[in-house]
Coordinates of C-alpha atoms in Angstrom, one line a residue:
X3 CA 21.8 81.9 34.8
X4 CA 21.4 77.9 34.2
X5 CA 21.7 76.9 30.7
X6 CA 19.0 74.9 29.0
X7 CA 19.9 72.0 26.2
X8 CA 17.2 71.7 23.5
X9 CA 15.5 68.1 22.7
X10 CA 17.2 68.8 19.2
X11 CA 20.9 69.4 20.1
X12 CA 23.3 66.6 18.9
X13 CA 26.1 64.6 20.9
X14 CA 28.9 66.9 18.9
X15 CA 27.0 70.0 19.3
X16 CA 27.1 69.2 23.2
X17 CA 30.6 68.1 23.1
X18 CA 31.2 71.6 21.3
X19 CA 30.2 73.6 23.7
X20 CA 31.5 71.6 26.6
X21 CA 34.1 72.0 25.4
X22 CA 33.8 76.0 25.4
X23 CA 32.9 76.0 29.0
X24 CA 36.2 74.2 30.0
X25 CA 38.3 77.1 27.7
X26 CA 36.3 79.4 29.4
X27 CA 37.3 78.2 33.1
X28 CA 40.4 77.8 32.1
X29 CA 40.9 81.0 31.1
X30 CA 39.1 82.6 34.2
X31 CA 41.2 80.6 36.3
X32 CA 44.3 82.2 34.9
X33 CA 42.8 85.2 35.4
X34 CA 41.8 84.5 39.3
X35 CA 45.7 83.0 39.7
X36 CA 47.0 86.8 38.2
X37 CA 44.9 88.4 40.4
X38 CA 45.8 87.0 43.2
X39 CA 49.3 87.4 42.8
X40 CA 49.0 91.1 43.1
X41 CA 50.7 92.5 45.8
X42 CA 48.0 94.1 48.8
X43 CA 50.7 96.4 49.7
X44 CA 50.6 97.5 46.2
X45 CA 47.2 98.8 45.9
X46 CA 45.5 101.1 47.6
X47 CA 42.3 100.7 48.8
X48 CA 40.5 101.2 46.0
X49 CA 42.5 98.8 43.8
X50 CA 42.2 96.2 47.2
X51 CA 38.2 96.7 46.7
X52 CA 38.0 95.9 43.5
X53 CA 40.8 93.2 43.2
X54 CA 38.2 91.8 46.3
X55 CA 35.3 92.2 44.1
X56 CA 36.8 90.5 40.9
X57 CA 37.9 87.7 42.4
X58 CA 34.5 87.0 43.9
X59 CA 33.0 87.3 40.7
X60 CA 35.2 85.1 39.4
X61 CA 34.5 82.6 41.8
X62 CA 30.8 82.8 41.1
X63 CA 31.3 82.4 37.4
X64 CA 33.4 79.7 38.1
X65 CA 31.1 78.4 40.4
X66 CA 27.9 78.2 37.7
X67 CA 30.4 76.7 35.3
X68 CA 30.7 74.2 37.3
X69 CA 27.0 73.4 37.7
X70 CA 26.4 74.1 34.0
X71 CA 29.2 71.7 33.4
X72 CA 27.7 69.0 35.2
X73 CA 24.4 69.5 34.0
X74 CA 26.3 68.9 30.5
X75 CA 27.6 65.8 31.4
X76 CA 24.3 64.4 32.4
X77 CA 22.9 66.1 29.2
X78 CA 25.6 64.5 27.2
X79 CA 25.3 60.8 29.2
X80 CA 21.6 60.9 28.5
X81 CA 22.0 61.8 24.1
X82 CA 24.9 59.4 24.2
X83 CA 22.6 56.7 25.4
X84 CA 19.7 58.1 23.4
X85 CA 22.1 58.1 20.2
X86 CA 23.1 54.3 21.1
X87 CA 19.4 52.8 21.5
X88 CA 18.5 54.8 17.8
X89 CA 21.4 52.8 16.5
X90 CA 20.3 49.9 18.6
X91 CA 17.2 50.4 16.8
X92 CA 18.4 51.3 13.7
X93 CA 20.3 48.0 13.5
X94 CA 17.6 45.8 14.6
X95 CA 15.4 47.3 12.2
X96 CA 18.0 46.4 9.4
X97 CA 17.6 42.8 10.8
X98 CA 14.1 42.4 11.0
X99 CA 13.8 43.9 6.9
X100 CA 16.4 41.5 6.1
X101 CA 14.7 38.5 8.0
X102 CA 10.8 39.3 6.7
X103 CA 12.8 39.4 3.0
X104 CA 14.8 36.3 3.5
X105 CA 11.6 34.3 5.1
X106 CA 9.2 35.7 2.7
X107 CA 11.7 34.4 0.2
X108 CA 12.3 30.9 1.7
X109 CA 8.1 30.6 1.4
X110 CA 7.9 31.5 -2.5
X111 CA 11.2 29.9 -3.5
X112 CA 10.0 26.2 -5.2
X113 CA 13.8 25.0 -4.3
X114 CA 14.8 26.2 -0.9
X115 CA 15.8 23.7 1.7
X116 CA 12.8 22.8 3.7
X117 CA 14.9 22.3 7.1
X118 CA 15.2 26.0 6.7
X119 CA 11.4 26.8 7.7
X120 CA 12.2 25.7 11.4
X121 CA 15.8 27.5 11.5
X122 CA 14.6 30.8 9.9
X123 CA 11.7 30.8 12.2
X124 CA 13.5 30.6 15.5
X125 CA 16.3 33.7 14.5
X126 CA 12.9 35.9 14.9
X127 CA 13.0 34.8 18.6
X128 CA 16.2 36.3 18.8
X129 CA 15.1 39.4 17.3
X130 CA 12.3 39.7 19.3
X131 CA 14.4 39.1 22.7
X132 CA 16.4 41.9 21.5
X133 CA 13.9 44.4 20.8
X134 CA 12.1 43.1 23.9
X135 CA 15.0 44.8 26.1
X136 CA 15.2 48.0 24.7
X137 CA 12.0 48.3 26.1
X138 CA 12.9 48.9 29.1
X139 CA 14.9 51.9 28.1
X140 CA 13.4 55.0 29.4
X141 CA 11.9 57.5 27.2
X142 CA 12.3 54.4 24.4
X143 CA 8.7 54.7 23.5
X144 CA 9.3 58.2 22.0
X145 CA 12.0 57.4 20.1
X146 CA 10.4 57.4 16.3
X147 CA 12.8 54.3 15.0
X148 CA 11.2 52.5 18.4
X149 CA 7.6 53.2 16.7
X150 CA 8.6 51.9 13.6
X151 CA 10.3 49.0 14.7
X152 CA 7.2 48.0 17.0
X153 CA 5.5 47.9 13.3
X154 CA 7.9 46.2 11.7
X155 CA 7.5 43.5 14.6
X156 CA 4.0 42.7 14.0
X157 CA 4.5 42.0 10.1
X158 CA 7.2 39.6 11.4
X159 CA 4.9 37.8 13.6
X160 CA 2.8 36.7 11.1
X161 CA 5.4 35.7 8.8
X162 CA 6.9 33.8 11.8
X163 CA 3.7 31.9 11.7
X164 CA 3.7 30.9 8.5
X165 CA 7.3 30.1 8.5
X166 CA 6.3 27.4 11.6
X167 CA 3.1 25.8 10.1
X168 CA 5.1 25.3 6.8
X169 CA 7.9 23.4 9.1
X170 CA 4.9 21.8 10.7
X171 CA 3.7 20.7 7.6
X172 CA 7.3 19.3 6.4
X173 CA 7.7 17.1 9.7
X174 CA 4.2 15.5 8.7
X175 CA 4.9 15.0 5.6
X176 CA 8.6 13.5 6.4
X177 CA 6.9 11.0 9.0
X178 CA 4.0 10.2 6.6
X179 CA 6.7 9.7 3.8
X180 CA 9.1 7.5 6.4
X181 CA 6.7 5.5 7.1
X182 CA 4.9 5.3 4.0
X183 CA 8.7 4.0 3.0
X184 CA 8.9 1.3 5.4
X185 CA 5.3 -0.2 4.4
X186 CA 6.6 -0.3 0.9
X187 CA 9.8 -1.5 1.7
X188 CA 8.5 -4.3 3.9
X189 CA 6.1 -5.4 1.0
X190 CA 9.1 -4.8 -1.0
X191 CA 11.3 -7.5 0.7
X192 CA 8.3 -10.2 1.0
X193 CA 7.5 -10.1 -2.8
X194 CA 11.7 -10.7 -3.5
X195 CA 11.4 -13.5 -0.8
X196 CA 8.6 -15.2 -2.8
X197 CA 10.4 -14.3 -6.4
X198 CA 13.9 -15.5 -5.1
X199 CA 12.8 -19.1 -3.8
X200 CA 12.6 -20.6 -8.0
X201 CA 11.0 -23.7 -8.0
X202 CA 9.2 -25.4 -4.8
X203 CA 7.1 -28.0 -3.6
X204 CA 3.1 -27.6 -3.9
X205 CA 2.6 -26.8 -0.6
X206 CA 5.1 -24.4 -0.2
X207 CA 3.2 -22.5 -3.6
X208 CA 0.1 -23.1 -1.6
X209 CA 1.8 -20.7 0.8
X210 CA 3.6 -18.3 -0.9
X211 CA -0.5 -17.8 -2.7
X212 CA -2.0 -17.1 0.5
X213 CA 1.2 -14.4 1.2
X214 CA 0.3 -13.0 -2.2
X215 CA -3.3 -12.8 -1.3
X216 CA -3.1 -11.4 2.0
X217 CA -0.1 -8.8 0.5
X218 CA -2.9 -7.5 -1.4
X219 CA -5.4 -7.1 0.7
X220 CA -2.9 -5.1 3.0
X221 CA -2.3 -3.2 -0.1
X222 CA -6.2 -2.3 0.2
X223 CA -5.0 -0.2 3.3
X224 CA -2.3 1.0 1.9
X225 CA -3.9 1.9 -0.9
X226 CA -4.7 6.0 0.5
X227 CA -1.3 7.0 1.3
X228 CA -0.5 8.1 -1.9
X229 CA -3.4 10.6 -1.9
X230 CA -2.2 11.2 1.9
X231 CA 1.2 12.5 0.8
X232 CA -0.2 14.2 -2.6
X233 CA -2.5 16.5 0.1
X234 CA 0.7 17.2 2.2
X235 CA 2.7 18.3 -0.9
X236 CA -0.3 20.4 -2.0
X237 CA -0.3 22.5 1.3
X238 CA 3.8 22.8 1.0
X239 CA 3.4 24.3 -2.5
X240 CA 5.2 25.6 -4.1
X241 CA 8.4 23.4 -2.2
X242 CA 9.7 21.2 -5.4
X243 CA 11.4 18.3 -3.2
X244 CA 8.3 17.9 -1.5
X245 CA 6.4 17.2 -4.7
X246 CA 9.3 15.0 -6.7
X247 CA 9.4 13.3 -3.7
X248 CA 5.5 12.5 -3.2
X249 CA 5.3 11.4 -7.4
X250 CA 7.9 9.2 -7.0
X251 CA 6.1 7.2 -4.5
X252 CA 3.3 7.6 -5.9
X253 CA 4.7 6.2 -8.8
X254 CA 6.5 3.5 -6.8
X255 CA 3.8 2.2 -5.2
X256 CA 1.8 1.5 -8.5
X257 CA 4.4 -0.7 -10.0
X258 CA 4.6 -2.3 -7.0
X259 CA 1.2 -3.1 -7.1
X260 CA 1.6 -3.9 -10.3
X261 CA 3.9 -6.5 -9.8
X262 CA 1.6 -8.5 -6.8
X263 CA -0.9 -8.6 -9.5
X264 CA 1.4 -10.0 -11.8
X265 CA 3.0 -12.3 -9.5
X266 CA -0.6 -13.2 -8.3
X267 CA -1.8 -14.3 -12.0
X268 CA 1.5 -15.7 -12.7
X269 CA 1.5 -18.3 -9.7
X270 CA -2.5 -19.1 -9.8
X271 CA -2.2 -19.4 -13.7
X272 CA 0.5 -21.8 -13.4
X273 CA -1.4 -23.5 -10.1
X274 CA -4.7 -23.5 -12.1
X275 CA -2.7 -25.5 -15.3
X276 CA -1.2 -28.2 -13.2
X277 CA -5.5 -28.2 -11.3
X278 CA -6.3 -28.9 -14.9
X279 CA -3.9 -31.5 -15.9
X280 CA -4.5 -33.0 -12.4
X281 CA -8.5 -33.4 -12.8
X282 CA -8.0 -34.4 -16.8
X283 CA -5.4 -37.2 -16.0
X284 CA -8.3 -38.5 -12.7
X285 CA -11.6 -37.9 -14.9
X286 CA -9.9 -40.4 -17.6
X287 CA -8.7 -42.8 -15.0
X288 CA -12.4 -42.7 -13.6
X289 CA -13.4 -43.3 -17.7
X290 CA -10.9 -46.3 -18.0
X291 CA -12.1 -47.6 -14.9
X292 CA -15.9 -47.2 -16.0
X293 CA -15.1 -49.0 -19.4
X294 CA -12.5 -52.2 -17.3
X295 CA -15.7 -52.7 -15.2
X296 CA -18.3 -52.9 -18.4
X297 CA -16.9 -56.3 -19.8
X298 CA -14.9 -57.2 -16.7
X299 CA -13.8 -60.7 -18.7
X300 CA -17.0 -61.0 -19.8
X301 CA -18.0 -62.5 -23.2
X302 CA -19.3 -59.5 -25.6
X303 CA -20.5 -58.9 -28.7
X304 CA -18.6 -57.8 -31.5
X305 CA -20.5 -54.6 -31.5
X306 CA -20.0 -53.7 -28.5
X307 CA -16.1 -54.6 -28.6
X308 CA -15.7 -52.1 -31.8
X309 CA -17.7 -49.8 -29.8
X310 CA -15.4 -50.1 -27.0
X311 CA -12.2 -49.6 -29.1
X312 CA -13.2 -46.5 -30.4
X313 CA -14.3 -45.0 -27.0
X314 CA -10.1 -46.4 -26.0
X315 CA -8.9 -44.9 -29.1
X316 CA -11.0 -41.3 -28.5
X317 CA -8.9 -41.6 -24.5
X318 CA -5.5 -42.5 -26.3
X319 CA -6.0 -39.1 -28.4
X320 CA -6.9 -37.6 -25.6
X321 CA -4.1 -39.2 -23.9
X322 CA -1.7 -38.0 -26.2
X323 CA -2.9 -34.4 -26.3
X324 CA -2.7 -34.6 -22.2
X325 CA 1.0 -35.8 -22.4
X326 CA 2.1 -32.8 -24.7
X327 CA 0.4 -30.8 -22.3
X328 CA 2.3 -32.0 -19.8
X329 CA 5.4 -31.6 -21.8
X330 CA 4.7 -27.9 -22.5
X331 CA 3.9 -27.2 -18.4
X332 CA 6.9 -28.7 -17.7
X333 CA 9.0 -26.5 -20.2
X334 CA 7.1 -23.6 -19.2
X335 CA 7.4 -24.1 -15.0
X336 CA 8.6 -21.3 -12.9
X337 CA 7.6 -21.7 -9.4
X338 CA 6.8 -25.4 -9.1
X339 CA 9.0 -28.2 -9.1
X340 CA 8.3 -31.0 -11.4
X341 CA 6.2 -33.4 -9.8
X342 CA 6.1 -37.6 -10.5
X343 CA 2.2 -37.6 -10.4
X344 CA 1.4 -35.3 -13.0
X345 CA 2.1 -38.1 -16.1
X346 CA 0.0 -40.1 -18.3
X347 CA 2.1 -43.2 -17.7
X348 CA 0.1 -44.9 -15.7
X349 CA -3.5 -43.9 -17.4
X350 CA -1.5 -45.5 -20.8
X351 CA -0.7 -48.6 -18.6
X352 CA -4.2 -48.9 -17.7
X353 CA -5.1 -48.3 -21.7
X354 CA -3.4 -50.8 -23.0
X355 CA -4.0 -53.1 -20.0
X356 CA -7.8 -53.0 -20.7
X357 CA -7.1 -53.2 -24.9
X358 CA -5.0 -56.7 -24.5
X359 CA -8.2 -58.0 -21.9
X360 CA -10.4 -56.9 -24.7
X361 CA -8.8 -58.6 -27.1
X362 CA -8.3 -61.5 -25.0
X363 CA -12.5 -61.9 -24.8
X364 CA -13.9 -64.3 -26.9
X365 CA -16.9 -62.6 -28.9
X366 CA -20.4 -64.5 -28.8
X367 CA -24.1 -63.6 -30.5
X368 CA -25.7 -65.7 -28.0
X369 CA -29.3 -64.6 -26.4
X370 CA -28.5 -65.6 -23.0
X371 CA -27.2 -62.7 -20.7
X372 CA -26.4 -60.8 -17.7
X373 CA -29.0 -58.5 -17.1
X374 CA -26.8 -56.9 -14.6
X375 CA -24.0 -57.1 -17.1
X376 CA -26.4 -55.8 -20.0
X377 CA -27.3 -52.6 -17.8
X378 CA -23.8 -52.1 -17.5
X379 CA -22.6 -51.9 -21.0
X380 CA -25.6 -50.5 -22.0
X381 CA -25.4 -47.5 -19.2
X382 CA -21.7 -46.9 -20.2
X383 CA -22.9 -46.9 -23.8
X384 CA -25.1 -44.1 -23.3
X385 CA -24.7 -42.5 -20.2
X386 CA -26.5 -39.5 -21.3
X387 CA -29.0 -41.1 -23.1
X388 CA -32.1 -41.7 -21.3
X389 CA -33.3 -45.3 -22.6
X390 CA -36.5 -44.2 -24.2
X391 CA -35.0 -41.7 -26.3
X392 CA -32.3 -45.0 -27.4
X393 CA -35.5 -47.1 -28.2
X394 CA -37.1 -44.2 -30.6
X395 CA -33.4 -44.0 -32.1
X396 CA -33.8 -47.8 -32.8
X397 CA -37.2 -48.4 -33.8
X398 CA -38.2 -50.5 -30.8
X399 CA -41.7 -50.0 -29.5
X400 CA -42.3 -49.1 -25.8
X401 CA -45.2 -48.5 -23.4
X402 CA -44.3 -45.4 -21.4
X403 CA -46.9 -47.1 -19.0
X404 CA -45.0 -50.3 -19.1
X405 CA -41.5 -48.7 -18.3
X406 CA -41.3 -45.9 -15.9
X407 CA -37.9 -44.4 -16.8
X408 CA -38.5 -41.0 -15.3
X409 CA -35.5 -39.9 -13.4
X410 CA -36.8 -40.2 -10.1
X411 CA -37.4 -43.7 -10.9
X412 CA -34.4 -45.0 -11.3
X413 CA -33.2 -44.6 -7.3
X414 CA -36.9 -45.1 -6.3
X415 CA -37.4 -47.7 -3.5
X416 CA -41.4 -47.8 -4.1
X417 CA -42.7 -48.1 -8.2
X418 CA -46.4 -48.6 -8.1
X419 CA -46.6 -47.4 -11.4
X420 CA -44.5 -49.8 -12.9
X421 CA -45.3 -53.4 -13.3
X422 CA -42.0 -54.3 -13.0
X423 CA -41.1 -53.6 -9.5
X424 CA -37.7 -53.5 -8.9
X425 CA -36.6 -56.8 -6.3
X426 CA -35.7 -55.3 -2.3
X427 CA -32.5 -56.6 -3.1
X428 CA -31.8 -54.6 -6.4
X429 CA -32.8 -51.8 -4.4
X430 CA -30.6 -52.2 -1.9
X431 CA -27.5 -52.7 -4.4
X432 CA -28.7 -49.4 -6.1
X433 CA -28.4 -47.7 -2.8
X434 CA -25.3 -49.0 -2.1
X435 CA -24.0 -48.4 -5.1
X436 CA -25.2 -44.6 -4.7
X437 CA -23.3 -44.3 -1.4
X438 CA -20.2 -46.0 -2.6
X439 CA -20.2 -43.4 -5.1
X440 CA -20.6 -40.8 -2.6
X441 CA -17.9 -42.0 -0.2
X442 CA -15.5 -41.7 -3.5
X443 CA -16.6 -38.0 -3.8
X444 CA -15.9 -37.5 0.1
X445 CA -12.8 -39.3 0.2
X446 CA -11.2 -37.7 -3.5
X447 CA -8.3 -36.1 -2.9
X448 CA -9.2 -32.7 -4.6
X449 CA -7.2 -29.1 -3.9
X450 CA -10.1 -26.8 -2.4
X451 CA -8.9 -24.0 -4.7
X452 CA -9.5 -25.7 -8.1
X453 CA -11.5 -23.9 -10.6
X454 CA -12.4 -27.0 -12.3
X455 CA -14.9 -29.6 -10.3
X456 CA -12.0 -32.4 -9.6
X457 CA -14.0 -34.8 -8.2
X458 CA -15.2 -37.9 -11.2
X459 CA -18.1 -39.4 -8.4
X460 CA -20.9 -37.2 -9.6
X461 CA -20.4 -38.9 -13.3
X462 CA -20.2 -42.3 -10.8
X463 CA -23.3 -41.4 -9.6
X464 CA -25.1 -40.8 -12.8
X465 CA -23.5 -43.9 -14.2
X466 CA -25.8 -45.8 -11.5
X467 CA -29.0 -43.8 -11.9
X468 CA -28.7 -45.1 -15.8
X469 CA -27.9 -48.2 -14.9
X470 CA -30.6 -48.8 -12.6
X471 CA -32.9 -47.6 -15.8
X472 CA -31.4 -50.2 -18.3
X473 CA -32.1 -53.3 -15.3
X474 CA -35.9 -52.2 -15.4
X475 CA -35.9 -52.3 -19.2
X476 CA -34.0 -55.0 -19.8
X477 CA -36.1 -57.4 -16.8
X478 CA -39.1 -57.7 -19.9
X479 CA -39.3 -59.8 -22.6
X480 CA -38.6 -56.7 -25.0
X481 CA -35.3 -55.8 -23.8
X482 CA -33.6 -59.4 -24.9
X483 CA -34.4 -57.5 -28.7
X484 CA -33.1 -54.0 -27.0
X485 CA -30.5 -55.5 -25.2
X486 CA -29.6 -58.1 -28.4
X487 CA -29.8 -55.1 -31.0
X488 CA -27.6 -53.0 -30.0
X489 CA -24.2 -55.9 -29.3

């Protein structure tokens, strides 16, 4: 009868008894070689029948032996490669606990490398090829270890996933930190470009400004990649590096900020001192101009020379005050090079040019004089004054009917109020003088980004209006006292 092999039966139990079917041929085939060694002759025919009928039973035993022992070796080839895919299995089961542990791991541990993610990640591949080709083993789905290793597969997956968005998120953040680098960097290397030049020319700080300015409004641009990189570090937490590195430039790029704004202020305080300086040195030039064109060698009064002196000796204070200025700019200069223009020198010529004219003049008290040359002085007396305000001061009567001293008045071309109508020709001089004084605004040489007004022809032009008012007053009888009073 065929043996059957139970499910159950284990490689050394089958190797056991294959082993007991080859000691039993063996055994039956020394038995069938005895037998038939007997002599025929010898027997009778009894003995002949049954030597006849043992040997063909031995040959049938024999015979099944053989099939059984075939049907072992396929039995056997079979559990062998059963017992090899379990440890297949077995092994690749090890694996895949030790890989979900180690990538599990690698996602809570704050220090691990981060170019792990993507290696760790692809060894599941590998896995996964692996346990992909013992499916085709026959029967595999029936091995339990197969089942459980099919479950174990599936956790994998999804840690796998994790494991590749986390190296997705490290690539994004090393490109938005590379380049975030370079911008820096870049800024970086214009602000020491601007820093290492020392002193220059004007123009060339004019420049290097306008680099600062437009430096920070790139910076306004700039301004969100901090916040960029803090959001990538957020969704790598709890990676360390990721977070060092993403407060350090976080940090970085605030002192660098820090330092256009400082280099900012310290280049436009520097270019607004020298603006000041400039415009104080032209507004008294203008002033020492106004006062050389009031006498112009003209006889004066002795008033009016005292009054004179003091308004020099109020510019020479001022003078003086401008030059240690200009002493304490110079000492304190750190991008601009010392320039020949910015000194009193010449303003002190001019000062003590017009004191030797003035004290050249010969004084007079005499009643005869220069209207024109009245309104003058009189207007560079008081330029703020208006002249009916001066009159009240000095107890002169006045007929606000008589004298029409209204602002508008004084660059009016038609006065039918007044009854001292200004001549066409006055008018036309009063014009004239108005547009010459406008030219001079047009034409002054005046840096656009000055925070102080550099431009003296607006006082030019109010110096006329209040002249034009003095001519009117001083055309009647009453201002020969005005006019008279006062020098």
């Amino acid at each position: 009868m065929p043996i059957f092999i139970s499910d159950e039966i284990t490689l050394s139990e089958l190797d056991h008894q294959l082993c007991d079917i080859n000691s039993g041929v063996q055994k039956l085939l020394k038995l069938k070689e005895k037998i038939s060694h007997v002599g025929v002759s010898e027997c009778d025919r009894e003995q002949c029948d049954e030597r006849k009928d043992l040997l063909s039973r031995i040959d049938e035993v024999l015979e099944h032996a053989e099939k059984d022992h075939e049907y072992f070796d396929k039995k056997r080839a079979q559990l062998f490669a059963h017992e090899r895919i379990s440890v297949d299995c077995k092994t690749l089961h090890s694996e895949l606990v030790e890989w979900i542990k180690n990538g599990q791991e690698l996602l809570d541990d704050s220090e691990s490398l981060p170019e792990s993610y993507d290696s760790v990640s692809k060894k599941f591949d590998t896995l996964s090829e692996k346990i992909f080709d013992l499916r085709k083993e026959p029967n595999i789905e029936q091995s339990l270890v197969f089942v459980q290793l099919c479950e174990l597969i599936d956790k994998g997956k999804d840690l796998q996933l994790e494991l590749s968005k986390r190296a997705l998120m490290w690539e994004n953040f090393v490109k938005e930190r590379d380049s975030a680098v370079e911008e820096l960097n870049d800024i970086r290397r214009q602000i020491c470009e601007i820093e290492g030049r020392g002193v220059r020319r004007f123009d060339k700080m004019l420049d290097d400004l306008e680099a600062l300015k437009a430096l920070y409004l790139r910076w306004s641009f700039l301004a969100d990649l901090p916040s960029r990189l803090l959001s990538l570090c957020s969704q790598l937490h709890p990676l360390a590096c990721a977070r060092r590195e993403g407060e350090a430039f976080v940090e970085e790029a605030s002192e660098l900020e820090k330092k256009i704004e400082n280099l900012l202020d310290s280049m436009s305080a520097e270019f607004r001192v020298r603006e000041e300086i400039m415009h104080s040195l032209l507004v008294i030039s203008d002033e020492l101009g106004v006062i050389r064109n009031a006498f112009d060698n003209q006889n004066i009064s002795a008033c009016l020379q005292k009054k004179l002196e003091q308004k020099l000796e109020g510019i020479r204070a001022h003078l003086k005050t401008l030059d240690e200025d200009i002493t304490k700019y110079n000492a304190n200069r750190i991008f601009l090079n010392e320039e020949e223009d910015i000194t009193t020198k010449r303003n002190f010529e001019q000062l003590e040019e017009i004191e030797e004219r003035l004290k050249r003049l010969q004084l007079t008290d005499t009643e005869e004089y220069d209207i024109d040359a009245a309104a003058e002085v009189l207007a560079a007396i008081y330029p703020n004054d208006y002249p009916r305000d001066v009159l009240r001061e000095q107890g002169i009567p006045f007929d606000d009917d008589l004298y029409d001293l209204s602002p508008s008045s004084a660059t009016s071309d038609d006065d039918d109020v007044s009854k001292f109508e200004t001549p066409d020709d006055e008018v036309m001089l009063e014009e004239s003088d108005v547009e010459n004084a406008v030219e001079v605004s047009a034409s002054s040489d005046v840096v656009a980004l000055s925070p102080i007004p550099d431009d003296p022809s607006p006082g030019r032009v109010h110096y006329v209006r209040q002249r034009s008012r003095w001519r009117r007053i001083l055309r009647t009888a009453l201002p020969l006292q005005v006019y008279f009073s006062y020098l």
